[in-house]
Short mmCIF file of C-alpha atoms in Angstrom, two decimals:
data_model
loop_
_atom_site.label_atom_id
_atom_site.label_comp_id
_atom_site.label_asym_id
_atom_site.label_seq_id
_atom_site.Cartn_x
_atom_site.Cartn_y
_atom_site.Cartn_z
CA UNK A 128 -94.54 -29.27 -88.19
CA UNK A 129 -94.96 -29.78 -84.49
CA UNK A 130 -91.67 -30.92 -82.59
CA UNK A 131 -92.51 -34.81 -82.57
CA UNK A 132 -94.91 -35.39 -85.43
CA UNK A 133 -93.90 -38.04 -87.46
CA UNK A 134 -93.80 -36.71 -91.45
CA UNK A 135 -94.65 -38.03 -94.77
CA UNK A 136 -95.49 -37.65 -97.73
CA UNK A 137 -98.48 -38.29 -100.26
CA UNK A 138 -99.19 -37.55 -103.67
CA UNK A 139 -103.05 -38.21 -103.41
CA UNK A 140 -104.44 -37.38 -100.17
CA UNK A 141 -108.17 -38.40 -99.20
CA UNK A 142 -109.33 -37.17 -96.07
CA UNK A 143 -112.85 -39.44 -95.06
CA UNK A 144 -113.50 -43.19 -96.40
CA UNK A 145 -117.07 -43.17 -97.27
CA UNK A 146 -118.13 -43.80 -100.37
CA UNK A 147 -116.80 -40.82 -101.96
CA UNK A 148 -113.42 -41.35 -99.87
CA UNK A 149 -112.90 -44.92 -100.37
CA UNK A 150 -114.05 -44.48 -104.14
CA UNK A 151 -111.84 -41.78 -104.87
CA UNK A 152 -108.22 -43.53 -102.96
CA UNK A 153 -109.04 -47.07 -104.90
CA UNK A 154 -109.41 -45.25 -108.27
CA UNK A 155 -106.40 -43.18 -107.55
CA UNK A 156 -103.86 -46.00 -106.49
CA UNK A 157 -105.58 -47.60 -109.58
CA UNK A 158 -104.29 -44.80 -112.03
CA UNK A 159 -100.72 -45.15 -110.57
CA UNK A 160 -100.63 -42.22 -107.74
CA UNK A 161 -99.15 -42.80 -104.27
CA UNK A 162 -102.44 -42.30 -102.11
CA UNK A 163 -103.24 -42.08 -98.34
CA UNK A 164 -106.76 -42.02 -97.12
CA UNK A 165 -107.48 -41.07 -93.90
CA UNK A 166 -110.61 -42.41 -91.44
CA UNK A 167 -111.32 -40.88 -87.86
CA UNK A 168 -114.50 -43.61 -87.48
CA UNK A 169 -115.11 -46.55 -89.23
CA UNK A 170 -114.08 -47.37 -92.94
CA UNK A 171 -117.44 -46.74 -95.36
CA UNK A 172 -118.37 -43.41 -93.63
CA UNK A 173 -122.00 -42.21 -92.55
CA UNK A 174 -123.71 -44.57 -95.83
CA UNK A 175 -122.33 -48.25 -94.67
CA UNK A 176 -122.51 -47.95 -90.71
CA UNK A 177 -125.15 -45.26 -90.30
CA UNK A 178 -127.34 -44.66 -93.11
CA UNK A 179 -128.25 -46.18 -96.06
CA UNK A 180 -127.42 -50.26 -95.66
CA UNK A 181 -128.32 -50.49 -92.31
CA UNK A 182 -131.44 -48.63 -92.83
CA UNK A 183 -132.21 -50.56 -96.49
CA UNK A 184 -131.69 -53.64 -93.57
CA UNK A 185 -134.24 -53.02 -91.25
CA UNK A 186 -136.40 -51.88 -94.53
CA UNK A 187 -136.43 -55.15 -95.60
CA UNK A 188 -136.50 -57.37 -91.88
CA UNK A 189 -139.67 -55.02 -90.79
CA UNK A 190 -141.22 -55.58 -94.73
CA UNK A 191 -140.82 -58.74 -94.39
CA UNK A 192 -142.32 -59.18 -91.00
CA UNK A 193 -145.19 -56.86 -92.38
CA UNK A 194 -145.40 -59.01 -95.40
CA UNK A 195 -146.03 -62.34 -93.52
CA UNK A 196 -148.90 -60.49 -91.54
CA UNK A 197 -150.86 -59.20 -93.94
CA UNK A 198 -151.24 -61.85 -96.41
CA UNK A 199 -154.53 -63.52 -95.62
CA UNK A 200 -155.49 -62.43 -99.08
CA UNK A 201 -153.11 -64.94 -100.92
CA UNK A 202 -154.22 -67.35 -98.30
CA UNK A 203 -151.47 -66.79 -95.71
CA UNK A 204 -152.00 -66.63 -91.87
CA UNK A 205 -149.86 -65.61 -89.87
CA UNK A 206 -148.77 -63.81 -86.66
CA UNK A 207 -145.10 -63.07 -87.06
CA UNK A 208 -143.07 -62.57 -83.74
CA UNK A 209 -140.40 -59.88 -84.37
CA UNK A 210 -137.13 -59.77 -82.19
CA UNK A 211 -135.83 -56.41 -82.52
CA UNK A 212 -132.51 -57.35 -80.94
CA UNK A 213 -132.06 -60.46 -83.31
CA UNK A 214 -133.07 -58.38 -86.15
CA UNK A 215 -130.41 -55.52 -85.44
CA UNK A 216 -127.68 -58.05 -85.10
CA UNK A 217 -128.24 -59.32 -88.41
CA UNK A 218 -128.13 -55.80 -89.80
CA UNK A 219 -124.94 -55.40 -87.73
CA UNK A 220 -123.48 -58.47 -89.40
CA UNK A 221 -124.20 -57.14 -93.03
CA UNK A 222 -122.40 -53.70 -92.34
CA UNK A 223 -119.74 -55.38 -90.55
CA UNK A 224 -119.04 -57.59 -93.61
CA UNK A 225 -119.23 -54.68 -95.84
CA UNK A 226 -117.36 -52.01 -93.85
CA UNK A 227 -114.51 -54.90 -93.49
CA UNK A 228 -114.42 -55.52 -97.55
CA UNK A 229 -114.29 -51.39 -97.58
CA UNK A 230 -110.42 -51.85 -95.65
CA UNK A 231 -109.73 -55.06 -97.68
CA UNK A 232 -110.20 -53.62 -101.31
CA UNK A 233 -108.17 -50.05 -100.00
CA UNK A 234 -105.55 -52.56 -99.28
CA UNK A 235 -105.24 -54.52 -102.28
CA UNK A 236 -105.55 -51.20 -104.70
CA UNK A 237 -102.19 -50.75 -102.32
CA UNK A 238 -103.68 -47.09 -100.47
CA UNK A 239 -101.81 -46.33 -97.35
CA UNK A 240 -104.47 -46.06 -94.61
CA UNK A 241 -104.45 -43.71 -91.66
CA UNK A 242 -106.44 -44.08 -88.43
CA UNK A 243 -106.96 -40.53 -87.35
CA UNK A 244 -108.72 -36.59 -87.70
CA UNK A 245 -107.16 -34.33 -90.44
CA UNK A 246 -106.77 -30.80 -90.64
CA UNK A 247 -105.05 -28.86 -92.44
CA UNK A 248 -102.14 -27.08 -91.55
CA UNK A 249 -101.53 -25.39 -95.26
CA UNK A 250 -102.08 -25.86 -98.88
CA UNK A 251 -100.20 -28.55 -99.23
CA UNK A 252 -99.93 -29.94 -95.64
CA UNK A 253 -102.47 -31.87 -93.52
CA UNK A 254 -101.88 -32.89 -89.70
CA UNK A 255 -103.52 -36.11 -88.85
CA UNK A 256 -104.23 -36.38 -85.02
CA UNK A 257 -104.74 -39.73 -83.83
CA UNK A 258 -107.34 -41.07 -81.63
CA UNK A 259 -106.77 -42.14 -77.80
CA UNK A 260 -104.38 -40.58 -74.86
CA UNK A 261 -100.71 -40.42 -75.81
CA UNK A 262 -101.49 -41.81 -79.48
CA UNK A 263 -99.93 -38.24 -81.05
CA UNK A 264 -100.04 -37.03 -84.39
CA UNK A 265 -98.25 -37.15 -87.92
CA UNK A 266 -97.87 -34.24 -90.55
CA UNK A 267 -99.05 -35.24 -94.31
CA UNK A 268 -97.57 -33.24 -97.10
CA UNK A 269 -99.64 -34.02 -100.27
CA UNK A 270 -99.64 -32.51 -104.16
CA UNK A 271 -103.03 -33.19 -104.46
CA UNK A 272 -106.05 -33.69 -101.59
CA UNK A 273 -109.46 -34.72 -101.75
CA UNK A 274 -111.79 -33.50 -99.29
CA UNK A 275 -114.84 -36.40 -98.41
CA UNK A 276 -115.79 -35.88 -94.78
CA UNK A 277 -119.65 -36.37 -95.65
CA UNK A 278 -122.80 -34.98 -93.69
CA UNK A 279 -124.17 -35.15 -90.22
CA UNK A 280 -127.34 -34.91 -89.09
CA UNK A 281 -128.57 -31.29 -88.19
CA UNK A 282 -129.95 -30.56 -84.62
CA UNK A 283 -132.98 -28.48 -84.21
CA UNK A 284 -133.61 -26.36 -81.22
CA UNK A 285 -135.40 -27.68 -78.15
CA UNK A 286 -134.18 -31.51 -79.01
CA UNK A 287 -130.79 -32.71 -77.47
CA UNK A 288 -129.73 -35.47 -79.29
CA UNK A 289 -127.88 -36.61 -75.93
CA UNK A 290 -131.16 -37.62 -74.68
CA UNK A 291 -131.96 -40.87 -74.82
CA UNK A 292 -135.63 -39.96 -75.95
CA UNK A 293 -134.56 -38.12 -79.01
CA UNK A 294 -133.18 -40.01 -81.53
CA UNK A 295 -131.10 -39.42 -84.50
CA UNK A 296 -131.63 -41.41 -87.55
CA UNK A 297 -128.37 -43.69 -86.45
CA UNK A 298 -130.20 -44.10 -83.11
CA UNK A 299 -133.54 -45.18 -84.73
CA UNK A 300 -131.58 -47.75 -86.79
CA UNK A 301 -129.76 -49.08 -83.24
CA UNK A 302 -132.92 -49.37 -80.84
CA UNK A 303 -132.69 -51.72 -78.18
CA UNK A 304 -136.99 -51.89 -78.41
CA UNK A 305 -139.68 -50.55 -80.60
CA UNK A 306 -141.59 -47.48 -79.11
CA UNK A 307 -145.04 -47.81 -78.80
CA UNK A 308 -145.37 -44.04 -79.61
CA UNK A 309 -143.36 -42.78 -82.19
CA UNK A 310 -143.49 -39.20 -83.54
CA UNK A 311 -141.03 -37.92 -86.48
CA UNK A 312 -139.74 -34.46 -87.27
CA UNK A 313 -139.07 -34.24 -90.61
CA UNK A 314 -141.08 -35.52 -93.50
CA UNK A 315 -138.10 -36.38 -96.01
CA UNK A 316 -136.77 -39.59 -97.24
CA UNK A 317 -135.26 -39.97 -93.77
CA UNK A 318 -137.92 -39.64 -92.00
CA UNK A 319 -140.42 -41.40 -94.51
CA UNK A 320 -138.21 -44.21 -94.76
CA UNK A 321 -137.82 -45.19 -90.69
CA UNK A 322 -141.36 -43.75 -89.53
CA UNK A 323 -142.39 -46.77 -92.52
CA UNK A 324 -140.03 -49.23 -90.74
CA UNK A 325 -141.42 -48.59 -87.37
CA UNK A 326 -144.88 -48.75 -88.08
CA UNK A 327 -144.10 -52.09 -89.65
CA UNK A 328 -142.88 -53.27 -86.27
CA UNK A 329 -145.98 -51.97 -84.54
CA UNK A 330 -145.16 -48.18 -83.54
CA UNK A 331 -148.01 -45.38 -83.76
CA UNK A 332 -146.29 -43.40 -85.81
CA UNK A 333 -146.78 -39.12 -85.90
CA UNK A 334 -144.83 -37.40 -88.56
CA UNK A 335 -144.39 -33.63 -88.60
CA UNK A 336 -143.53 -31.41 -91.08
CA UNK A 337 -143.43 -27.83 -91.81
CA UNK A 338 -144.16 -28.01 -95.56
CA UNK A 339 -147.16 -28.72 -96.75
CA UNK A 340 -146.36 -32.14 -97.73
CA UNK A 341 -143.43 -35.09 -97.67
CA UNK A 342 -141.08 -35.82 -99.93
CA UNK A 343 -140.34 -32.75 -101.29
CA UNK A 344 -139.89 -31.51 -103.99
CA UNK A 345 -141.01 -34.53 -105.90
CA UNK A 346 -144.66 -34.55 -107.80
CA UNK A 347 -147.98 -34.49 -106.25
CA UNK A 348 -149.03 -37.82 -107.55
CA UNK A 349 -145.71 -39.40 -106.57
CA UNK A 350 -146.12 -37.49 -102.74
CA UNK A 351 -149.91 -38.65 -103.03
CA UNK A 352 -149.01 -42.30 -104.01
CA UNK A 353 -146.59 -42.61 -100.78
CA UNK A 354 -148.77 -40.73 -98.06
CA UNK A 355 -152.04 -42.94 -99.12
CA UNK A 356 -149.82 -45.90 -98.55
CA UNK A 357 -148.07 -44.48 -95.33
CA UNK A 358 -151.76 -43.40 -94.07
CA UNK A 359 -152.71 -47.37 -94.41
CA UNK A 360 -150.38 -48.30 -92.38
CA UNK A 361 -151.64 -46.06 -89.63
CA UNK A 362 -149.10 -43.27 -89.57
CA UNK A 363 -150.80 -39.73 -89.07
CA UNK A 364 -149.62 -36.64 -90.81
CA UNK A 365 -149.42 -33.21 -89.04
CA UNK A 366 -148.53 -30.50 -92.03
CA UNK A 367 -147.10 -27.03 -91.65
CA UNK A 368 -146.16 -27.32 -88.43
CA UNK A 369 -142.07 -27.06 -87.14
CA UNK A 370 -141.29 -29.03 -83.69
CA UNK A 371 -140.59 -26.38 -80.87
CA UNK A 372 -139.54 -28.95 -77.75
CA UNK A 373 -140.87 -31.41 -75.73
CA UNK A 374 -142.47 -31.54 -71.74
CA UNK A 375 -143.12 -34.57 -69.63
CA UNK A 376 -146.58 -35.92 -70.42
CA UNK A 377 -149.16 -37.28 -67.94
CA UNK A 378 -148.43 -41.15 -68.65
CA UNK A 379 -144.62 -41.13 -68.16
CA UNK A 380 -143.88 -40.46 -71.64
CA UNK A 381 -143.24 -37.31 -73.71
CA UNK A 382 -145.29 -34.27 -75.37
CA UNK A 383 -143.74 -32.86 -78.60
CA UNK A 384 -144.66 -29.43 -78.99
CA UNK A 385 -145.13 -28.35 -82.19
CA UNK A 386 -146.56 -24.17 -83.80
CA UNK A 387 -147.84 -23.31 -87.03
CA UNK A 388 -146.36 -19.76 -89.21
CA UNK A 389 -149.57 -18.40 -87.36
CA UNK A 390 -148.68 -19.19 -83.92
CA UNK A 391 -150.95 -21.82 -83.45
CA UNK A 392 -149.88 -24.78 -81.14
CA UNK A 393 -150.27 -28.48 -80.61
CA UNK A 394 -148.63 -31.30 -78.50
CA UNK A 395 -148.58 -34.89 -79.45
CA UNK A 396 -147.57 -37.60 -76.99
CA UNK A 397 -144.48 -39.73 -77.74
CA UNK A 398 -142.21 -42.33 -76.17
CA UNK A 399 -139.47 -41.50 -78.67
CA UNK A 400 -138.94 -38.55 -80.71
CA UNK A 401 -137.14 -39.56 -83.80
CA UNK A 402 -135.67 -36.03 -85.69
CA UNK A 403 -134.88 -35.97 -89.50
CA UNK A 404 -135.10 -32.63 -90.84
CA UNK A 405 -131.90 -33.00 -92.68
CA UNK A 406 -128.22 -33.21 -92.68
CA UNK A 407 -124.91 -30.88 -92.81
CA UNK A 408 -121.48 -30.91 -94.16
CA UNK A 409 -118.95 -31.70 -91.65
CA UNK A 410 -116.30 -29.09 -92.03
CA UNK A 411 -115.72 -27.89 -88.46
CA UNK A 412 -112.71 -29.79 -87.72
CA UNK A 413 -111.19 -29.67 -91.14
CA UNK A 414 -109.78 -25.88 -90.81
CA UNK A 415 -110.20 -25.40 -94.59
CA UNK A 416 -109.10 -21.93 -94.42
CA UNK A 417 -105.63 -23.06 -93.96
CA UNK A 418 -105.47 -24.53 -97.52
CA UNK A 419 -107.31 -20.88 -98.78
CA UNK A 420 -110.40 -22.60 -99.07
CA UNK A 421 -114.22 -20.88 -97.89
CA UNK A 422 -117.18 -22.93 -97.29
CA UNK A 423 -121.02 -21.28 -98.17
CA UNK A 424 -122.94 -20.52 -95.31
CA UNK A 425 -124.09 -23.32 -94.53
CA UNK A 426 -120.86 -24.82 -94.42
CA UNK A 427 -120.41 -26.56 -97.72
CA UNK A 428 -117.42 -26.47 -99.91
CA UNK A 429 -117.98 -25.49 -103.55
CA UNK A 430 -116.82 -27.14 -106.60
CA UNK A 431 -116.55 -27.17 -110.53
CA UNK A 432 -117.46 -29.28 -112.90
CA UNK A 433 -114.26 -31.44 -112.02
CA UNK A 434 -115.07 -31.91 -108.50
CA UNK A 435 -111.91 -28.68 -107.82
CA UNK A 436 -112.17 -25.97 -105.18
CA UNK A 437 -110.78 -22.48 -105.19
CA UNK A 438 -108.01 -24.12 -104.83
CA UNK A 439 -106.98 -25.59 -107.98
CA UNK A 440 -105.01 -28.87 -105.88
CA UNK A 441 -107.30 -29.39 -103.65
CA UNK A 442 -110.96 -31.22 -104.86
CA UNK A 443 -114.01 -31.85 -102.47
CA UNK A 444 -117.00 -34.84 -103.19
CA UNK A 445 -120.07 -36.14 -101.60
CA UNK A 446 -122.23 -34.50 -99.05
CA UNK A 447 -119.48 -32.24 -98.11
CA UNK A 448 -119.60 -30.21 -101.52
CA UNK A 449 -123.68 -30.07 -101.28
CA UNK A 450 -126.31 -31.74 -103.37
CA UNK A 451 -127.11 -34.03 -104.79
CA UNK A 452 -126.48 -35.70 -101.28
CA UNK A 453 -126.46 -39.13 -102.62
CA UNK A 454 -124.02 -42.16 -101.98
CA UNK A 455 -123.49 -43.27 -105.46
CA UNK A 456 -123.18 -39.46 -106.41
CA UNK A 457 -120.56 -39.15 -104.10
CA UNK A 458 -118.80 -42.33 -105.65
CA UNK A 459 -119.18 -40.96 -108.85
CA UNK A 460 -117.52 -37.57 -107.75
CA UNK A 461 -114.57 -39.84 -106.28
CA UNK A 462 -113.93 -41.36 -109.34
CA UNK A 463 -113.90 -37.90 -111.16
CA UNK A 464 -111.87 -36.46 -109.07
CA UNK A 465 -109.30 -38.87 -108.98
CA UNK A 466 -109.23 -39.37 -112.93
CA UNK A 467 -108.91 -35.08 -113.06
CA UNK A 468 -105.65 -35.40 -110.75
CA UNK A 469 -104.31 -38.57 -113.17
CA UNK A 470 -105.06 -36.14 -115.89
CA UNK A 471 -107.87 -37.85 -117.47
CA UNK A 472 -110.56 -35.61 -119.41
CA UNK A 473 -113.23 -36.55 -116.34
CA UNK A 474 -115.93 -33.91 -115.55
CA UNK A 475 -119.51 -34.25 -113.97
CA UNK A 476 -122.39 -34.93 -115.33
CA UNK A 477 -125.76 -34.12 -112.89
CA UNK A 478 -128.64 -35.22 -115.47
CA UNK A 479 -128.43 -38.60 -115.09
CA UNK A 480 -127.83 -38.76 -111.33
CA UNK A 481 -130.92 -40.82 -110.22
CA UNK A 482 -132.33 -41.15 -106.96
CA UNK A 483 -134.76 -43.32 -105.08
CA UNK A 484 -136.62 -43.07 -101.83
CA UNK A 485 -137.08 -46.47 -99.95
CA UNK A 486 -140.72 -46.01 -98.71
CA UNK A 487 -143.91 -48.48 -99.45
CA UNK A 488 -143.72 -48.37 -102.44
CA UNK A 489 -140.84 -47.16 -103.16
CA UNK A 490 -140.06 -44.02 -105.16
CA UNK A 491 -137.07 -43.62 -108.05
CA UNK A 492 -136.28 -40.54 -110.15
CA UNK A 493 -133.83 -39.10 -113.03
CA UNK A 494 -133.45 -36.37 -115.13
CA UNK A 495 -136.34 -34.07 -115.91
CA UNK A 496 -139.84 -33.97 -114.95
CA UNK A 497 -142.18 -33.00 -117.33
CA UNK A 498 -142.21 -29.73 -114.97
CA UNK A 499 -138.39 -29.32 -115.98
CA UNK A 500 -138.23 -30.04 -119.29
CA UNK A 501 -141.13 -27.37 -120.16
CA UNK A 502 -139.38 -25.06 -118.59
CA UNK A 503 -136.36 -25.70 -120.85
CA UNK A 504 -138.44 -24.85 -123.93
CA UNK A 505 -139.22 -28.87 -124.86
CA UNK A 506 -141.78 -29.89 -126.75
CA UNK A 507 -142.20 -32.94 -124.62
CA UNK A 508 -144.06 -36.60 -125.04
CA UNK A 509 -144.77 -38.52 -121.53
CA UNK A 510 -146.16 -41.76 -120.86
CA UNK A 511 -147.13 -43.60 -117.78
CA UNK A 512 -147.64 -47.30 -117.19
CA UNK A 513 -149.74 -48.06 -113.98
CA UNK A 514 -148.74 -50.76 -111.69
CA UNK A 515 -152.19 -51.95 -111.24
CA UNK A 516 -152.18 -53.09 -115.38
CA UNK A 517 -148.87 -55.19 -114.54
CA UNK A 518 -149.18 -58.49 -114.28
CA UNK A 519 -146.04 -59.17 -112.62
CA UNK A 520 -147.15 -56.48 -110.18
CA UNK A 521 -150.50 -58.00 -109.37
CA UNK A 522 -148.88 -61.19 -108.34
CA UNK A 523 -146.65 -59.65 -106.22
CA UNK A 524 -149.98 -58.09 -104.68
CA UNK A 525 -147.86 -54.39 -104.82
CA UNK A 526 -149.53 -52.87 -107.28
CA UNK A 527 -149.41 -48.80 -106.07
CA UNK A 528 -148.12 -46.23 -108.23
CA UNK A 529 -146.90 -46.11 -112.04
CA UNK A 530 -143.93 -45.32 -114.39
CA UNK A 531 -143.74 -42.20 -116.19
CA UNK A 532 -141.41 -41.62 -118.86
CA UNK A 533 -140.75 -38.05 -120.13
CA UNK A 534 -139.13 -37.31 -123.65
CA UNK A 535 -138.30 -34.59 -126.50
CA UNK A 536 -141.62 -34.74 -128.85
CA UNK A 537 -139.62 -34.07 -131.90
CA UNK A 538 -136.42 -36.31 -131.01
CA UNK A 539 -137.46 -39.14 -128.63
CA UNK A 540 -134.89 -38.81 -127.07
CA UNK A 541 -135.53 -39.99 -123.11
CA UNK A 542 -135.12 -36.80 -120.76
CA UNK A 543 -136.31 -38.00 -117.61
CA UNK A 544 -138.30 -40.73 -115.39
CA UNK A 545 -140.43 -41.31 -112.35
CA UNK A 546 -141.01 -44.49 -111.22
CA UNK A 547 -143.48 -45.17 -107.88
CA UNK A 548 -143.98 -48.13 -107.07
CA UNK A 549 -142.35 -51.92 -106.34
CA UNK A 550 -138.86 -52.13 -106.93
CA UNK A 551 -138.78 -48.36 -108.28
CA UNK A 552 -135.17 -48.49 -107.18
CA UNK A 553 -134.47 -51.06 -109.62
CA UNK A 554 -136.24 -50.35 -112.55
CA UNK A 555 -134.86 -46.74 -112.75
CA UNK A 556 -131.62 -47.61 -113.99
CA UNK A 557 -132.97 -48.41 -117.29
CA UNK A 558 -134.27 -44.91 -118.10
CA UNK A 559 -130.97 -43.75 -116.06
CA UNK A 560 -129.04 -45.54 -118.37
CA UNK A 561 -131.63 -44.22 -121.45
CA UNK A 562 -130.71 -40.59 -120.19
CA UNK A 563 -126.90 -41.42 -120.25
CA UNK A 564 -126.95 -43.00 -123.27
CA UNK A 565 -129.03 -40.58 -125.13
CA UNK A 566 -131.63 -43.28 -126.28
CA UNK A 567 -135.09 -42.89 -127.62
CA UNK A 568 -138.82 -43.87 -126.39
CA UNK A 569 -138.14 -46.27 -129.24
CA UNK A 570 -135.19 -47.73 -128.33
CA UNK A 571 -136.79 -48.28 -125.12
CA UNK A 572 -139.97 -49.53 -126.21
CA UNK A 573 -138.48 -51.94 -128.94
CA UNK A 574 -136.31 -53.57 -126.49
CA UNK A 575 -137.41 -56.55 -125.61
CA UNK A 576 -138.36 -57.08 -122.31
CA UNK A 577 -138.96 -60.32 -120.50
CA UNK A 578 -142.08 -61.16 -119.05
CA UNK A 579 -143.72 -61.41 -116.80
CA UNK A 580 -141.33 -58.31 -115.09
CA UNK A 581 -142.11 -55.50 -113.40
CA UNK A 582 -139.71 -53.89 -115.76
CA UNK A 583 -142.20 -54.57 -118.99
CA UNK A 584 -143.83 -51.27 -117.21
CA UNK A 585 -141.06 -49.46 -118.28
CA UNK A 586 -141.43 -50.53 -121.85
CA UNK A 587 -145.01 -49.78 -121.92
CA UNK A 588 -144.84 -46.00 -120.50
CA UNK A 589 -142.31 -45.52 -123.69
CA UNK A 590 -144.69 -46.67 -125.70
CA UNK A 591 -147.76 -44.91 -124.48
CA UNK A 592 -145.54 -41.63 -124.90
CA UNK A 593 -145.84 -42.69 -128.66
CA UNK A 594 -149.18 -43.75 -128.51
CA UNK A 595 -149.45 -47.10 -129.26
CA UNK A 596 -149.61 -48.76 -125.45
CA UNK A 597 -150.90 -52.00 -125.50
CA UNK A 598 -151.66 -52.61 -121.73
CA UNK A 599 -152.64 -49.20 -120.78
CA UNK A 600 -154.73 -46.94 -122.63
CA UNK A 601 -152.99 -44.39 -124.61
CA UNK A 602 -153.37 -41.10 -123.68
#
């Protein structure tokens, strides 16, 4: 202990309150155990403030906005006015209100909060180093920690996220004014989701990637279904090409330079430069090695089945211990982790992890493909319900993409989904909660589904795995 530090004593430390952090101290007061969770930032980590509600916000404000434009076919006119600043207030307000109920419900479930950076010091000791000149630190001892410091985005040569014309994804989601020209690095859900966004608010929007496609690695004719959309609204696509750096252009604004495996180049003007190629564990600060704990090379800490390091004590969740990078994942992961150090019989289960993509339309997966369950020596059954047979999707006037439902031929039982399309987000926790469950394409397809829903598609893709669709043909 440093001369000065102020000790204690924990049995359940947490070290990051996002929503594997926050997850895992609730549960653990819950079961009983003295826990402190510590917070450098702001309560909620990367997901409430910086990622994925105020980017579902602005999702929805610049939808909306795009909505109200572009509905002379239903009869409406209109020429919506958009207020950028307005509009990022309001998202401001939501994660305010949310980030707040994050420090609320940690004290109620009676966790000690700490304001400060841990590291640790030993196995079974953690310094916490608190913010601001003359503020000092403490010294943690814990029996058991969790480790839930979450991601960052990774940096790519030539672009200095210091500069004000290269954003991150947090910048993009806290612009003071919509660039006219708007090029994105990075053809993920990141990037997919906020160049949509900003060529709903009026951007020309670029998007480079070095693949050969977005979204990977989910199907062709889910990739398909979201670039034909993307490509409507006007964003261009520049494939196999990385970003190199950027030079002043002729107008004021900015060339991003970009060169192919083969060495060919190309330049394509900007305003803003908005970089999403991916995010990294943040371990840096953490001095792991202290506790006899290694991170992979590229920084992540590994885990079992039970969410436990190397070290037996000491358990890591979220983004921090690798894929799936997912909020609710990481939540999940908290709750296992603090049910293992109660001494409950929790352990992971990845197969019915789902995960959506918030594009136009929006895109929602779990378990297997068809891809992944062939490989795995099943005899498998699929059926697919288009959107444009839905009723409930044509009056919405969304009526891209499908459902697909994959299955065990012999069993029924449901292995997998893909859902494209409206409220794909939504509708996938059925066939998440068919995977859990272990429930058949006719459990699925005799449950009775209310109409009309979007969710009737879901229905009707288990029964056109059978063979007996009503509203699509069979195939």
């Amino acid at each position: 202990m440093v001369v000065g530090d102020v000790s204690t004593g924990t049995e359940v430390l947490v070290i990051g309150a996002g929503p594997g952090g926050y997850v895992a101290a609730i549960r653990a007061a819950q079961r009983g155990l003295d826990t402190t969770l510590v917070e450098k930032d702001a309560y909620g980590g990367a997901c409430l403030n910086r990622g994925c509600i105020p980017s579902k916000a602005l999702i929805t404000a610049s939808g909306l906005a795009h909505e109200a434009g572009n509905a002379e076919e239903m009869g409406i006119h209109a020429d919506p006015a958009v207020d950028l600043a307005k509009m990022i207030d309001w998202k401001d307000g939501v994660v305010d209100r949310l980030t707040s109920g994050v420090e609320k419900l940690c004290k109620a479930n009676r966790v000690n909060l700490i304001e400060g950076e841990a590291s640790f010091v030993d196995e079974h000791t953690a310094r916490i180093a608190h913010g601001g000149e003359g503020q000092g630190s403490e010294t943690v001892e814990f029996e058991h920690a969790i480790v839930a410091t979450g991601s960052r985005p990774v940096a790519i040569p030539g672009f200095d996220f210091a500069d004000d014309h290269v954003w991150t994804a947090e910048a993009a989601l806290s612009a003071d004014s919509v660039p006219d020209r708007l090029v994105v690095v990075g053809g993920g859900y990141i990037g997919m989701e906020l160049a949509t966004v900003y060529a709903k608010l009026g951007s020309s929007v670029t998007v480079v990637e070095m693949l050969e496609d977005i979204l990977d690695p989910y199907e062709d004719d889910v990739k398909r279904t979201v670039r034909k959309r993307a490509e409507a609204l006007g964003i261009e696509f520049h494939f196999g090409e990385g970003a190199t750096g950027w030079s002043t252009g002729p107008d004021g604004g900015y060339l991003i330079e970009t060169e192919t495996e083969a060495g060919e180049t190309s330049s394509y003007p900007a305003d803003t430069v908005l970089v999403a190629v991916g995010r990294e564990p943040v371990t840096g600060t953490l001095a792991v090695e202290n506790a006899g704990i290694e991170t992979t090379d590229r920084g992540f800490i590994e885990t079992d089945d039970r969410t436990r390091t190397a070290v037996e004590h000491v358990h890591a969740v979220g983004d921090v211990a690798g894929e799936p990078m997912l909020a609710h994942a990481a939540s999940h992961e908290g709750i296992v982790a603090a049910e293992v150090i109660a001494g409950e019989p929790a352990a992971l289960d990845q197969q019915a992890i789902p995960a959506a993509v918030f594009t136009d339309p929006e895109v929602a997966t779990v378990g297997m493909t068809e891809a992944d369950a062939e490989a795995e020596g099943f005899d498998v059954a699929v059926g697919e319900m288009p959107f444009n047979a839905s009723g409930r999707a044509l009056t919405t006037g969304h009526t891209e993409g499908f459902v697909r439902i994959v299955a065990d031929a012999d069993t029924g039982f449901v292995l997998g989904g893909q859902i494209v399309g409206p409220e794909a987000s939504e509708l996938i926790a059925e066939l998440t909660l068919a995977v859990e469950m272990g429930a058949t394409l006719e459990d699925v397809a005799s449950t009775v589904h209310t109409h009309p829903t979007l969710a009737e598609a879901v229905m009707e893709a288990a029964e056109n795995a059978q063979g007996q669709a009503i509203h699509t043909l069979n195939r």
